[in-house]
Tab-separated table of C-alpha atoms in Angstrom:
chain	number	residue	atom	x	y	z
S	200	MET	CA	105.355	124.155	95.973
S	201	ALA	CA	108.759	125.552	95.021
S	202	LEU	CA	111.942	123.564	94.603
S	203	PRO	CA	114.253	124.364	97.557
S	204	SER	CA	117.154	126.605	96.556
S	205	GLY	CA	119.554	124.097	98.104
S	206	ASP	CA	118.688	121.570	95.403
S	207	ALA	CA	121.074	123.348	93.029
S	208	GLN	CA	123.890	122.653	95.485
S	209	LEU	CA	122.804	119.022	95.808
S	210	VAL	CA	122.846	118.567	92.030
S	211	GLN	CA	126.238	120.270	91.755
S	212	ILE	CA	127.707	117.995	94.432
S	213	MET	CA	126.254	114.927	92.734
S	214	ASP	CA	127.576	115.943	89.311
S	215	ALA	CA	131.062	116.489	90.741
S	216	ALA	CA	130.940	113.193	92.649
S	217	LEU	CA	129.890	111.303	89.521
S	218	ALA	CA	132.641	112.898	87.449
S	219	ASP	CA	135.232	112.003	90.086
S	220	ALA	CA	134.006	108.415	90.405
S	221	ALA	CA	133.988	108.036	86.616
S	222	ARG	CA	137.567	109.340	86.428
S	223	ARG	CA	138.720	106.769	88.982
S	224	ALA	CA	136.729	103.949	87.398
S	225	GLY	CA	137.987	104.515	83.867
S	226	SER	CA	136.963	101.727	81.497
S	227	TRP	CA	135.281	99.766	84.296
S	228	LEU	CA	132.378	102.212	84.131
S	229	VAL	CA	130.621	101.473	80.847
S	230	CYS	CA	127.653	103.836	81.258
S	231	ARG	CA	126.994	105.772	78.065
S	232	GLU	CA	124.183	107.433	76.168
S	233	GLY	CA	121.936	104.763	74.694
S	234	CYS	CA	122.658	102.184	77.416
S	235	THR	CA	119.198	101.926	78.935
S	236	PRO	CA	118.711	98.774	81.080
S	237	CYS	CA	118.663	100.991	84.172
S	238	CYS	CA	115.926	103.109	82.554
S	239	HIS	CA	113.473	100.226	82.712
S	240	GLY	CA	111.395	99.250	85.710
S	241	ALA	CA	109.165	101.408	87.889
S	242	PHE	CA	110.842	102.992	90.897
S	243	ILE	CA	109.721	105.395	93.583
S	244	ILE	CA	110.895	108.996	93.589
S	245	ASN	CA	110.760	111.300	96.597
S	246	ALA	CA	109.146	114.725	96.921
S	247	LEU	CA	112.400	116.521	96.079
S	248	ASP	CA	112.719	114.528	92.861
S	249	VAL	CA	109.120	115.418	92.016
S	250	GLU	CA	109.692	119.136	92.455
S	251	ARG	CA	112.910	118.989	90.423
S	252	LEU	CA	111.103	117.253	87.574
S	253	ARG	CA	108.252	119.740	87.774
S	254	ALA	CA	110.782	122.583	87.565
S	255	GLY	CA	112.290	120.894	84.525
S	256	MET	CA	108.905	120.577	82.869
S	257	THR	CA	108.226	124.255	83.556
S	258	THR	CA	111.517	125.134	81.866
S	259	LEU	CA	110.779	122.885	78.900
S	260	ARG	CA	107.295	124.302	78.434
S	261	ALA	CA	108.967	127.694	78.002
S	262	THR	CA	112.002	126.624	75.958
S	263	ASP	CA	110.857	123.484	74.127
S	264	PRO	CA	107.065	123.145	74.355
S	265	SER	CA	107.008	120.319	71.833
S	266	LEU	CA	109.296	118.185	73.989
S	267	ALA	CA	107.337	119.101	77.108
S	268	GLU	CA	104.128	117.915	75.459
S	269	THR	CA	105.825	114.728	74.254
S	270	LEU	CA	106.937	113.988	77.811
S	271	ALA	CA	103.449	114.637	79.150
S	272	GLN	CA	101.980	112.351	76.496
S	273	ARG	CA	104.441	109.608	77.445
S	274	GLY	CA	103.501	110.074	81.087
S	275	ARG	CA	99.800	109.746	80.323
S	276	ALA	CA	100.415	106.725	78.092
S	277	TRP	CA	102.528	105.086	80.804
S	278	ILE	CA	99.769	105.552	83.374
S	279	ALA	CA	97.129	104.297	80.939
S	280	GLU	CA	99.133	101.128	80.271
S	281	TYR	CA	100.393	100.304	83.752
S	282	GLY	CA	97.890	102.141	85.939
S	283	PRO	CA	95.377	99.277	86.150
S	284	ALA	CA	97.971	97.174	88.006
S	285	PHE	CA	99.378	100.055	90.070
S	286	PRO	CA	99.345	99.114	93.785
S	287	GLY	CA	98.080	102.471	94.961
S	288	ASP	CA	95.915	105.392	93.882
S	289	ARG	CA	95.983	105.592	90.097
S	290	ASP	CA	94.597	109.135	90.110
S	291	THR	CA	97.108	110.670	92.534
S	292	GLY	CA	100.111	108.393	92.078
S	293	ALA	CA	100.167	107.663	95.808
S	294	ILE	CA	101.789	104.325	96.590
S	295	GLY	CA	99.554	102.031	98.626
S	296	ASP	CA	100.391	101.814	102.336
S	297	SER	CA	99.422	98.228	103.048
S	298	GLU	CA	101.966	95.444	103.246
S	299	GLU	CA	100.164	93.796	100.338
S	300	ASP	CA	100.560	96.940	98.222
S	301	ARG	CA	104.250	97.217	99.008
S	302	GLN	CA	104.855	93.603	98.128
S	303	ALA	CA	102.900	94.070	94.901
S	304	PHE	CA	105.081	97.048	93.964
S	305	GLU	CA	108.129	94.773	93.972
S	306	GLU	CA	106.674	93.103	90.875
S	307	PHE	CA	105.041	96.173	89.339
S	308	ALA	CA	106.075	97.346	85.844
S	309	ASN	CA	109.558	95.893	86.182
S	310	GLU	CA	110.134	95.912	82.425
S	311	ALA	CA	108.464	99.250	81.675
S	312	ALA	CA	110.583	101.945	80.038
S	313	CYS	CA	110.742	105.230	81.913
S	314	PRO	CA	108.462	107.776	80.214
S	315	ALA	CA	111.346	110.269	80.263
S	316	LEU	CA	113.378	107.960	78.014
S	317	ASP	CA	113.420	108.814	74.310
S	318	PRO	CA	112.827	105.411	72.675
S	319	ALA	CA	114.496	106.519	69.439
S	320	THR	CA	117.771	107.801	70.883
S	321	GLY	CA	118.030	106.116	74.279
S	322	ARG	CA	118.514	109.544	75.851
S	323	CYS	CA	116.861	110.837	79.004
S	324	ASP	CA	114.811	113.868	78.004
S	325	VAL	CA	114.936	115.278	81.549
S	326	TYR	CA	118.572	114.423	82.251
S	327	ALA	CA	119.369	117.770	83.904
S	328	TRP	CA	116.441	117.277	86.306
S	329	ARG	CA	116.598	113.505	86.758
S	330	PRO	CA	115.834	111.912	90.162
S	331	MET	CA	118.560	111.138	92.681
S	332	THR	CA	118.141	107.406	92.100
S	333	CYS	CA	119.192	107.946	88.493
S	334	ARG	CA	122.194	110.008	89.589
S	335	VAL	CA	123.682	107.249	91.740
S	336	PHE	CA	123.383	104.369	89.297
S	337	GLY	CA	126.584	103.066	87.732
S	338	PRO	CA	129.481	103.752	90.136
S	339	PRO	CA	129.737	101.929	93.478
S	340	VAL	CA	127.485	103.627	96.046
S	341	ARG	CA	126.041	102.960	99.489
S	342	MET	CA	122.315	103.678	99.640
S	343	GLY	CA	122.543	104.188	103.397
S	344	GLU	CA	125.035	104.334	106.257
S	345	GLY	CA	126.605	100.954	106.905
S	346	GLU	CA	125.138	99.362	103.785
S	347	ALA	CA	127.204	97.358	101.331
S	348	LEU	CA	128.493	98.873	98.116
S	349	GLY	CA	126.372	98.290	95.050
S	350	CYS	CA	127.051	99.100	91.407
S	351	CYS	CA	125.603	98.450	87.969
S	352	GLU	CA	125.945	94.797	86.995
S	353	LEU	CA	127.213	95.843	83.563
S	354	CYS	CA	130.141	97.730	85.085
S	355	PHE	CA	133.361	96.742	86.867
S	356	HIS	CA	133.763	93.386	85.162
S	357	GLY	CA	137.122	91.952	86.178
S	358	ALA	CA	137.613	94.427	89.030
S	359	SER	CA	138.417	93.158	92.521
S	360	GLU	CA	136.383	94.185	95.561
S	361	ALA	CA	139.188	96.529	96.583
S	362	GLU	CA	139.294	98.094	93.128
S	363	ILE	CA	135.530	98.564	93.153
S	364	ALA	CA	135.705	100.142	96.612
S	365	SER	CA	138.377	102.559	95.402
S	366	CYS	CA	135.829	104.007	92.966
S	367	GLU	CA	133.078	104.588	95.519
S	368	MET	CA	130.858	107.581	94.844
S	369	THR	CA	129.968	109.548	97.967
S	370	VAL	CA	126.324	110.588	98.175
S	371	PRO	CA	125.297	113.622	100.305
S	372	HIS	CA	122.382	111.881	102.017
S	373	GLU	CA	122.262	114.420	104.861
S	374	LEU	CA	121.798	117.356	102.474
S	375	GLU	CA	119.049	115.525	100.612
S	376	GLU	CA	117.280	114.706	103.883
S	377	ARG	CA	117.475	118.351	104.972
S	378	LEU	CA	115.927	119.494	101.698
S	379	LEU	CA	113.195	116.888	102.008
S	380	ALA	CA	112.470	118.185	105.510
S	381	GLU	CA	112.153	121.706	104.081
S	382	LEU	CA	109.617	120.438	101.568
S	383	ASP	CA	107.701	118.595	104.250
S	384	ASP	CA	107.522	121.732	106.391
S	385	ALA	CA	106.237	123.729	103.420
S	386	SER	CA	103.770	121.079	102.288
S	387	PRO	CA	103.187	118.119	104.627
S	388	SER	CA	101.080	116.435	101.925
S	389	ALA	CA	104.078	116.110	99.582
S	390	ARG	CA	105.035	112.489	99.120
S	391	GLU	CA	106.677	109.881	96.966
S	392	THR	CA	105.298	108.878	93.583
S	393	LEU	CA	106.464	107.717	90.128
S	394	VAL	CA	108.173	109.588	87.286
S	395	ALA	CA	105.093	109.360	85.065
S	396	TYR	CA	103.028	111.339	87.570
S	397	ALA	CA	105.780	113.909	88.110
S	398	LEU	CA	105.844	114.679	84.385
S	399	LEU	CA	102.222	115.790	84.544
S	400	SER	CA	101.267	119.185	85.911
S	401	PRO	CA	100.109	119.813	88.491
S	402	VAL	CA	101.372	116.730	90.306
S	403	PRO	CA	98.792	115.531	92.823
S	404	HIS	CA	99.851	114.832	96.392
S	405	ALA	CA	98.331	112.438	98.872
S	406	THR	CA	97.984	112.899	102.602
S	407	THR	CA	98.957	109.354	103.569
S	408	PRO	CA	102.458	108.674	104.978
S	409	PRO	CA	105.209	108.029	102.419
S	410	CYS	CA	106.033	104.486	101.409
S	411	ASP	CA	109.248	103.268	103.002
S	412	LYS	CA	110.183	100.937	100.182
S	413	ALA	CA	113.685	101.727	98.984
S	414	PRO	CA	113.767	102.886	95.362
S	415	CYS	CA	115.151	100.547	92.744
S	416	PRO	CA	118.381	101.802	91.187
S	417	ALA	CA	117.921	103.292	87.752
S	418	ARG	CA	119.771	105.846	85.706
């Protein structure tokens, strides 16, 4: 399954929005390389994120095969360590559909480092292809229409609510939803999973409906 061509536009919009929000936030936004609290804890990624990560792994296998293999090894190690408690299908990465599974995911691998995180440098090894959840963490954002602003708890210390609101980062949810619809039309079996599974190739897909649990913010 190919990454929709519109994803490049989505990434470009997100990069520009982040740069603009960071400019307005100034010293209130303390995100930096090596600051990794938001890189810990399992979170769900959508089918578009999966295809973007797969495209990144394809690029790395051609340009930096050693790094690509390191990432795959981290993915396998992550699944080996946390898979036994995974509330879903360990083989496919499909999140369980039952209410019990969804509740269990709330407590699943909350302290686990993302397998894309380089433990020595604190850098994301797939930064250019990172999931949307990672792209919205830090500045104030609304995860959906009408929802309250949320931002990283390490940022905006001393800022008033009005000052925080003035730094809001606009997220193109409609474009992302359109691209997800394109993927669904091309492959109805595409679904949400975890980063560890997306780093492995090929990424399995399940035929059950996607989990509707909102992803946990992480950079």
